[in-house]
């Protein structure tokens, strides 16, 4: 990158993530960096840093370089086999905590990825019974490592992972981006099967809404994250078997989640 290898010189460069990458390589926090601007990086540290700068510049998300992402109150290991947990998904946690406040709950997280939804909820409620599925064995291996309490993990395609089981609450942040959506180009480092679902992005959501009634206890709830333009279509799909449909916006005021109760 440059001749000198002092922290100071790196910090002066125009690359916006440089401080984070320095912290990662030196395993120090931001305060240490400010107080140690004269620190000379070793040859090994310099090589490692330059490699990470190149990767970051080529678009690899920071979370895949650090191998970690914060979500709700916990830190999650992430790999390229798992989606990187997003802040907008945190509303699902708030909704579920509110829905099952002071009650026992047997819940299922479909397509758990790094396990962020299931693990955050189980960690907050040690007495809940929490199950989580994923199609990807590699993603499940990451989720298992992230678990902070007992969670039942199952491999399989949506409900095929949990035949004959029923739950009080089924949650999912399924893939919901249309397969020709231009935004997918910016997300090319993440697993495509965790992001995109068919021409209209609704393929996975359709399967979940169709099969959820068979896996819900009486008056059970279904909670889904979805795309900003999918609310109407999802309400239409839910109407046949669900009632008390509630919709939620994310921090950017975009439609993002929907909660519905199984009709009796
Ligand atoms: N449940 C995980 C998350 O919310 C993974 C979701 C997915 O892979 N679509 O980040």
Tab-separated table of C-alpha atoms and ligand atoms in Angstrom:
chain	number	residue	atom	x	y	z
A	1	UNK	CA	0.000	0.000	0.000
A	2	UNK	CA	2.497	2.657	1.113
A	3	UNK	CA	6.139	2.909	2.221
A	4	UNK	CA	5.601	3.761	5.890
A	5	UNK	CA	3.766	1.304	8.068
A	6	UNK	CA	2.683	3.467	10.988
A	7	UNK	CA	-0.919	3.400	12.223
A	8	UNK	CA	-0.954	7.143	11.617
A	9	UNK	CA	-0.200	6.832	7.909
A	10	UNK	CA	-2.881	4.247	7.382
A	11	UNK	CA	-5.435	6.361	9.244
A	12	UNK	CA	-4.735	9.275	6.891
A	13	UNK	CA	-5.634	7.318	3.780
A	14	UNK	CA	-9.000	7.951	2.172
A	15	UNK	CA	-10.415	4.459	2.750
A	16	UNK	CA	-13.417	4.716	5.083
A	17	UNK	CA	-13.084	1.292	6.753
A	18	UNK	CA	-9.366	1.629	7.463
A	19	UNK	CA	-9.759	2.154	11.224
A	20	UNK	CA	-11.948	-0.954	11.508
A	21	UNK	CA	-9.489	-3.030	9.502
A	22	UNK	CA	-6.569	-1.796	11.631
A	23	UNK	CA	-8.492	-2.774	14.765
A	24	UNK	CA	-9.119	-6.197	13.286
A	25	UNK	CA	-5.495	-6.839	12.344
A	26	UNK	CA	-3.994	-5.428	15.549
A	27	UNK	CA	-6.789	-6.845	17.737
A	28	UNK	CA	-7.134	-3.461	19.468
A	29	UNK	CA	-10.005	-1.047	19.941
A	30	UNK	CA	-10.467	2.470	18.522
A	31	UNK	CA	-9.118	4.160	21.683
A	32	UNK	CA	-5.896	2.166	21.403
A	33	UNK	CA	-5.504	3.259	17.772
A	34	UNK	CA	-5.851	6.949	18.689
A	35	UNK	CA	-3.320	6.605	21.501
A	36	UNK	CA	-0.838	4.598	19.459
A	37	UNK	CA	-0.652	6.410	16.146
A	38	UNK	CA	3.132	5.999	16.036
A	39	UNK	CA	2.910	2.202	16.284
A	40	UNK	CA	4.813	0.556	13.429
A	41	UNK	CA	3.060	-2.446	11.950
A	42	UNK	CA	5.186	-5.560	11.615
A	43	UNK	CA	5.694	-6.979	8.135
A	44	UNK	CA	3.165	-9.698	8.907
A	45	UNK	CA	0.559	-7.218	10.174
A	46	UNK	CA	1.132	-5.038	7.127
A	47	UNK	CA	0.630	-7.956	4.736
A	48	UNK	CA	-2.509	-9.059	6.541
A	49	UNK	CA	-3.900	-5.518	6.524
A	50	UNK	CA	-3.139	-4.947	2.845
A	51	UNK	CA	-4.882	-8.209	1.964
A	52	UNK	CA	-7.967	-7.194	3.929
A	53	UNK	CA	-7.988	-3.723	2.346
A	54	UNK	CA	-7.998	-5.313	-1.115
A	55	UNK	CA	-10.837	-7.661	-0.177
A	56	UNK	CA	-12.889	-4.860	1.364
A	57	UNK	CA	-12.286	-2.649	-1.699
A	58	UNK	CA	-13.513	-5.462	-3.937
A	59	UNK	CA	-16.808	-5.423	-1.999
A	60	UNK	CA	-16.436	-8.249	0.547
A	61	UNK	CA	-18.646	-7.175	3.494
A	62	UNK	CA	-16.725	-6.245	6.649
A	63	UNK	CA	-18.622	-8.921	8.615
A	64	UNK	CA	-17.120	-11.652	6.398
A	65	UNK	CA	-13.630	-10.261	7.071
A	66	UNK	CA	-14.104	-10.027	10.833
A	67	UNK	CA	-16.247	-13.194	10.902
A	68	UNK	CA	-18.670	-11.502	13.299
A	69	UNK	CA	-21.825	-9.410	13.298
A	70	UNK	CA	-23.726	-7.885	16.205
A	71	UNK	CA	-27.472	-8.504	16.300
A	72	UNK	CA	-29.880	-7.487	19.074
A	73	UNK	CA	-27.905	-8.080	22.305
A	74	UNK	CA	-25.437	-10.688	21.027
A	75	UNK	CA	-22.488	-11.126	18.660
A	76	UNK	CA	-22.826	-13.795	15.976
A	77	UNK	CA	-20.217	-15.720	14.079
A	78	UNK	CA	-20.927	-15.411	10.341
A	79	UNK	CA	-19.409	-17.134	7.319
A	80	UNK	CA	-20.176	-16.977	3.614
A	81	UNK	CA	-22.614	-19.859	4.264
A	82	UNK	CA	-24.836	-17.535	6.282
A	83	UNK	CA	-26.602	-14.288	5.578
A	84	UNK	CA	-25.184	-11.351	7.564
A	85	UNK	CA	-27.858	-10.449	10.154
A	86	UNK	CA	-29.443	-7.063	9.389
A	87	UNK	CA	-30.587	-4.416	11.892
A	88	UNK	CA	-34.065	-4.338	10.301
A	89	UNK	CA	-34.544	-7.988	11.335
A	90	UNK	CA	-34.318	-6.913	14.982
A	91	UNK	CA	-37.976	-5.806	14.854
A	92	UNK	CA	-38.914	-9.495	14.636
A	93	UNK	CA	-37.275	-9.988	18.017
A	94	UNK	CA	-39.148	-7.052	19.550
A	95	UNK	CA	-42.462	-8.298	18.127
A	96	UNK	CA	-41.920	-11.874	19.378
A	97	UNK	CA	-40.806	-10.732	22.845
A	98	UNK	CA	-43.871	-8.545	23.116
A	99	UNK	CA	-46.234	-11.220	21.820
A	100	UNK	CA	-45.088	-13.901	24.263
A	101	UNK	CA	-44.334	-11.659	27.246
A	102	UNK	CA	-44.544	-13.657	30.507
A	103	UNK	CA	-45.868	-16.733	28.696
A	104	UNK	CA	-44.321	-20.055	27.828
A	105	UNK	CA	-43.671	-20.296	24.100
A	106	UNK	CA	-42.749	-23.078	21.738
A	107	UNK	CA	-41.295	-21.349	18.707
A	108	UNK	CA	-39.744	-22.229	15.368
A	109	UNK	CA	-37.327	-20.104	13.334
A	110	UNK	CA	-37.404	-21.209	9.694
A	111	UNK	CA	-34.211	-20.627	7.705
A	112	UNK	CA	-32.163	-19.689	10.725
A	113	UNK	CA	-28.851	-18.919	8.943
A	114	UNK	CA	-26.379	-17.848	11.639
A	115	UNK	CA	-29.164	-18.527	14.157
A	116	UNK	CA	-29.609	-14.864	15.053
A	117	UNK	CA	-33.404	-14.886	15.493
A	118	UNK	CA	-33.734	-18.188	17.366
A	119	UNK	CA	-30.666	-17.598	19.534
A	120	UNK	CA	-31.547	-14.002	20.511
A	121	UNK	CA	-35.027	-15.109	21.586
A	122	UNK	CA	-33.846	-18.228	23.422
A	123	UNK	CA	-31.152	-16.212	25.191
A	124	UNK	CA	-33.757	-13.703	26.417
A	125	UNK	CA	-36.201	-16.459	27.447
A	126	UNK	CA	-34.407	-19.519	28.814
A	127	UNK	CA	-37.754	-21.209	29.552
A	128	UNK	CA	-39.025	-21.048	25.951
A	129	UNK	CA	-38.723	-24.083	23.745
A	130	UNK	CA	-36.882	-22.948	20.635
A	131	UNK	CA	-36.342	-24.841	17.384
A	132	UNK	CA	-34.588	-23.672	14.251
A	133	UNK	CA	-34.189	-25.058	10.731
A	134	UNK	CA	-32.020	-24.477	7.725
A	135	UNK	CA	-31.578	-26.173	4.370
A	136	UNK	CA	-27.835	-25.646	4.608
A	137	UNK	CA	-25.850	-27.979	6.877
A	138	UNK	CA	-23.002	-25.461	6.798
A	139	UNK	CA	-25.259	-22.672	8.047
A	140	UNK	CA	-26.573	-24.957	10.810
A	141	UNK	CA	-23.007	-25.698	11.909
A	142	UNK	CA	-22.458	-21.940	12.350
A	143	UNK	CA	-25.782	-21.524	14.186
A	144	UNK	CA	-24.903	-24.374	16.556
A	145	UNK	CA	-21.664	-22.602	17.458
A	146	UNK	CA	-23.555	-19.364	18.080
A	147	UNK	CA	-26.154	-20.880	20.400
A	148	UNK	CA	-25.999	-19.596	23.973
A	149	UNK	CA	-28.687	-21.945	25.303
A	150	UNK	CA	-30.495	-25.115	24.251
A	151	UNK	CA	-31.994	-24.942	20.773
A	152	UNK	CA	-33.276	-27.835	18.659
A	153	UNK	CA	-31.682	-27.537	15.223
A	154	UNK	CA	-33.104	-29.397	12.222
A	155	UNK	CA	-31.865	-29.621	8.645
A	156	UNK	CA	-34.401	-29.525	5.821
A	157	UNK	CA	-36.410	-27.608	3.275
A	158	UNK	CA	-38.778	-25.341	5.220
A	159	UNK	CA	-41.311	-27.493	7.145
A	160	UNK	CA	-39.860	-30.757	5.827
A	161	UNK	CA	-37.287	-30.267	8.581
A	162	UNK	CA	-39.935	-30.576	11.310
A	163	UNK	CA	-42.531	-33.135	10.146
A	164	UNK	CA	-45.422	-33.626	12.577
A	165	UNK	CA	-44.278	-30.838	14.913
A	166	UNK	CA	-46.435	-27.893	15.914
A	167	UNK	CA	-45.516	-24.560	17.476
A	168	UNK	CA	-47.086	-21.531	19.174
A	169	UNK	CA	-45.106	-19.122	17.025
A	170	UNK	CA	-43.389	-19.597	13.677
A	171	UNK	CA	-40.915	-16.891	12.652
A	172	UNK	CA	-38.995	-16.506	9.440
A	173	UNK	CA	-36.824	-14.006	7.646
A	174	UNK	CA	-37.040	-15.926	4.377
A	175	UNK	CA	-35.386	-15.023	1.072
A	176	UNK	CA	-37.669	-12.389	-0.469
A	177	UNK	CA	-35.765	-10.525	-3.176
A	178	UNK	CA	-36.982	-10.990	-6.767
A	179	UNK	CA	-34.433	-12.940	-8.794
A	180	UNK	CA	-33.975	-10.136	-11.348
A	181	UNK	CA	-33.698	-7.348	-8.734
A	182	UNK	CA	-30.699	-5.110	-9.441
A	183	UNK	CA	-29.868	-4.905	-5.702
A	184	UNK	CA	-28.696	-8.530	-5.769
A	185	UNK	CA	-25.520	-7.391	-7.546
A	186	UNK	CA	-24.501	-5.515	-4.368
A	187	UNK	CA	-25.136	-8.620	-2.265
A	188	UNK	CA	-23.111	-11.045	-4.374
A	189	UNK	CA	-20.890	-12.196	-1.493
A	190	UNK	CA	-23.843	-13.556	0.508
A	191	UNK	CA	-25.565	-16.905	-0.236
A	192	UNK	CA	-28.074	-16.272	-3.034
A	193	UNK	CA	-30.483	-18.922	-1.678
A	194	UNK	CA	-30.774	-16.875	1.539
A	195	UNK	CA	-31.695	-13.742	-0.411
A	196	UNK	CA	-33.704	-14.463	-3.513
A	197	UNK	CA	-36.882	-16.482	-4.090
A	198	UNK	CA	-38.344	-16.687	-7.590
A	199	UNK	CA	-39.530	-14.074	-10.066
A	200	UNK	CA	-41.484	-11.957	-7.554
A	201	UNK	CA	-39.430	-12.840	-4.458
A	202	UNK	CA	-42.521	-14.457	-2.926
A	203	UNK	CA	-41.796	-18.126	-3.627
A	204	UNK	CA	-40.554	-19.007	-0.131
A	205	UNK	CA	-43.177	-16.861	1.599
A	206	UNK	CA	-45.937	-18.658	-0.378
A	207	UNK	CA	-44.682	-22.062	0.794
A	208	UNK	CA	-44.428	-20.913	4.400
A	209	UNK	CA	-47.923	-19.371	4.472
A	210	UNK	CA	-49.436	-22.466	2.830
A	211	UNK	CA	-47.832	-24.965	5.179
A	212	UNK	CA	-47.715	-22.997	8.440
A	213	UNK	CA	-51.307	-23.846	9.465
A	214	UNK	CA	-50.329	-27.530	9.656
A	215	UNK	CA	-47.517	-26.669	12.062
A	216	UNK	CA	-49.237	-24.134	14.313
A	217	UNK	CA	-50.973	-24.848	17.585
A	218	UNK	CA	-54.494	-23.523	18.070
A	219	UNK	CA	-54.469	-19.711	17.695
A	220	UNK	CA	-50.745	-19.842	16.944
A	221	UNK	CA	-48.911	-16.974	15.252
A	222	UNK	CA	-46.883	-16.578	12.082
A	223	UNK	CA	-44.343	-13.738	11.931
A	224	UNK	CA	-42.556	-12.963	8.666
A	225	UNK	CA	-40.034	-10.431	7.448
A	226	UNK	CA	-40.667	-9.317	3.853
A	227	UNK	CA	-39.736	-6.816	1.131
A	228	UNK	CA	-40.889	-3.175	1.187
A	229	UNK	CA	-43.360	-3.760	-1.686
A	230	UNK	CA	-44.784	-7.160	-0.686
A	231	UNK	CA	-47.206	-6.271	2.107
A	232	UNK	CA	-50.411	-6.294	0.022
A	233	UNK	CA	-49.651	-9.578	-1.715
A	234	UNK	CA	-48.810	-11.235	1.605
A	235	UNK	CA	-51.994	-10.005	3.285
A	236	UNK	CA	-53.974	-11.553	0.393
A	237	UNK	CA	-52.191	-14.885	0.883
A	238	UNK	CA	-52.749	-14.851	4.640
A	239	UNK	CA	-56.466	-14.014	4.569
A	240	UNK	CA	-57.723	-17.562	3.910
A	241	UNK	CA	-56.333	-19.131	7.083
A	242	UNK	CA	-55.199	-16.227	9.275
A	243	UNK	CA	-56.821	-13.402	11.180
A	244	UNK	CA	-55.677	-10.393	13.318
A	245	UNK	CA	-53.118	-9.424	10.667
A	246	UNK	CA	-50.719	-6.734	11.888
A	247	UNK	CA	-48.048	-5.019	9.826
A	248	UNK	CA	-44.827	-3.352	10.957
A	249	UNK	CA	-42.367	-0.882	9.457
A	250	UNK	CA	-38.606	-0.947	9.888
A	251	UNK	CA	-36.389	1.922	11.134
A	252	UNK	CA	-36.435	3.383	7.601
A	253	UNK	CA	-40.243	3.488	7.628
A	254	UNK	CA	-40.459	0.696	5.049
A	255	UNK	CA	-43.009	-2.118	5.365
A	256	UNK	CA	-40.889	-4.939	6.755
A	257	UNK	CA	-42.792	-7.462	8.891
A	258	UNK	CA	-46.202	-9.048	9.248
A	259	UNK	CA	-47.807	-10.953	12.106
A	260	UNK	CA	-50.935	-13.078	11.767
A	261	UNK	CA	-52.890	-15.465	13.977
A	262	UNK	CA	-54.275	-18.788	12.847
A	263	UNK	CA	-58.068	-18.668	12.527
A	264	UNK	CA	-59.952	-20.955	14.877
B	1	LIG	N1	-32.584	-15.896	9.997
B	1	LIG	C1	-31.372	-15.336	9.439
B	1	LIG	C2	-31.471	-13.821	9.467
B	1	LIG	O1	-32.495	-13.306	9.758
B	1	LIG	C3	-31.123	-15.854	8.036
B	1	LIG	C4	-32.161	-15.452	7.068
B	1	LIG	C5	-31.901	-15.941	5.683
B	1	LIG	O2	-30.923	-16.636	5.461
B	1	LIG	N2	-32.759	-15.536	4.772
B	1	LIG	O3	-30.511	-13.126	9.198
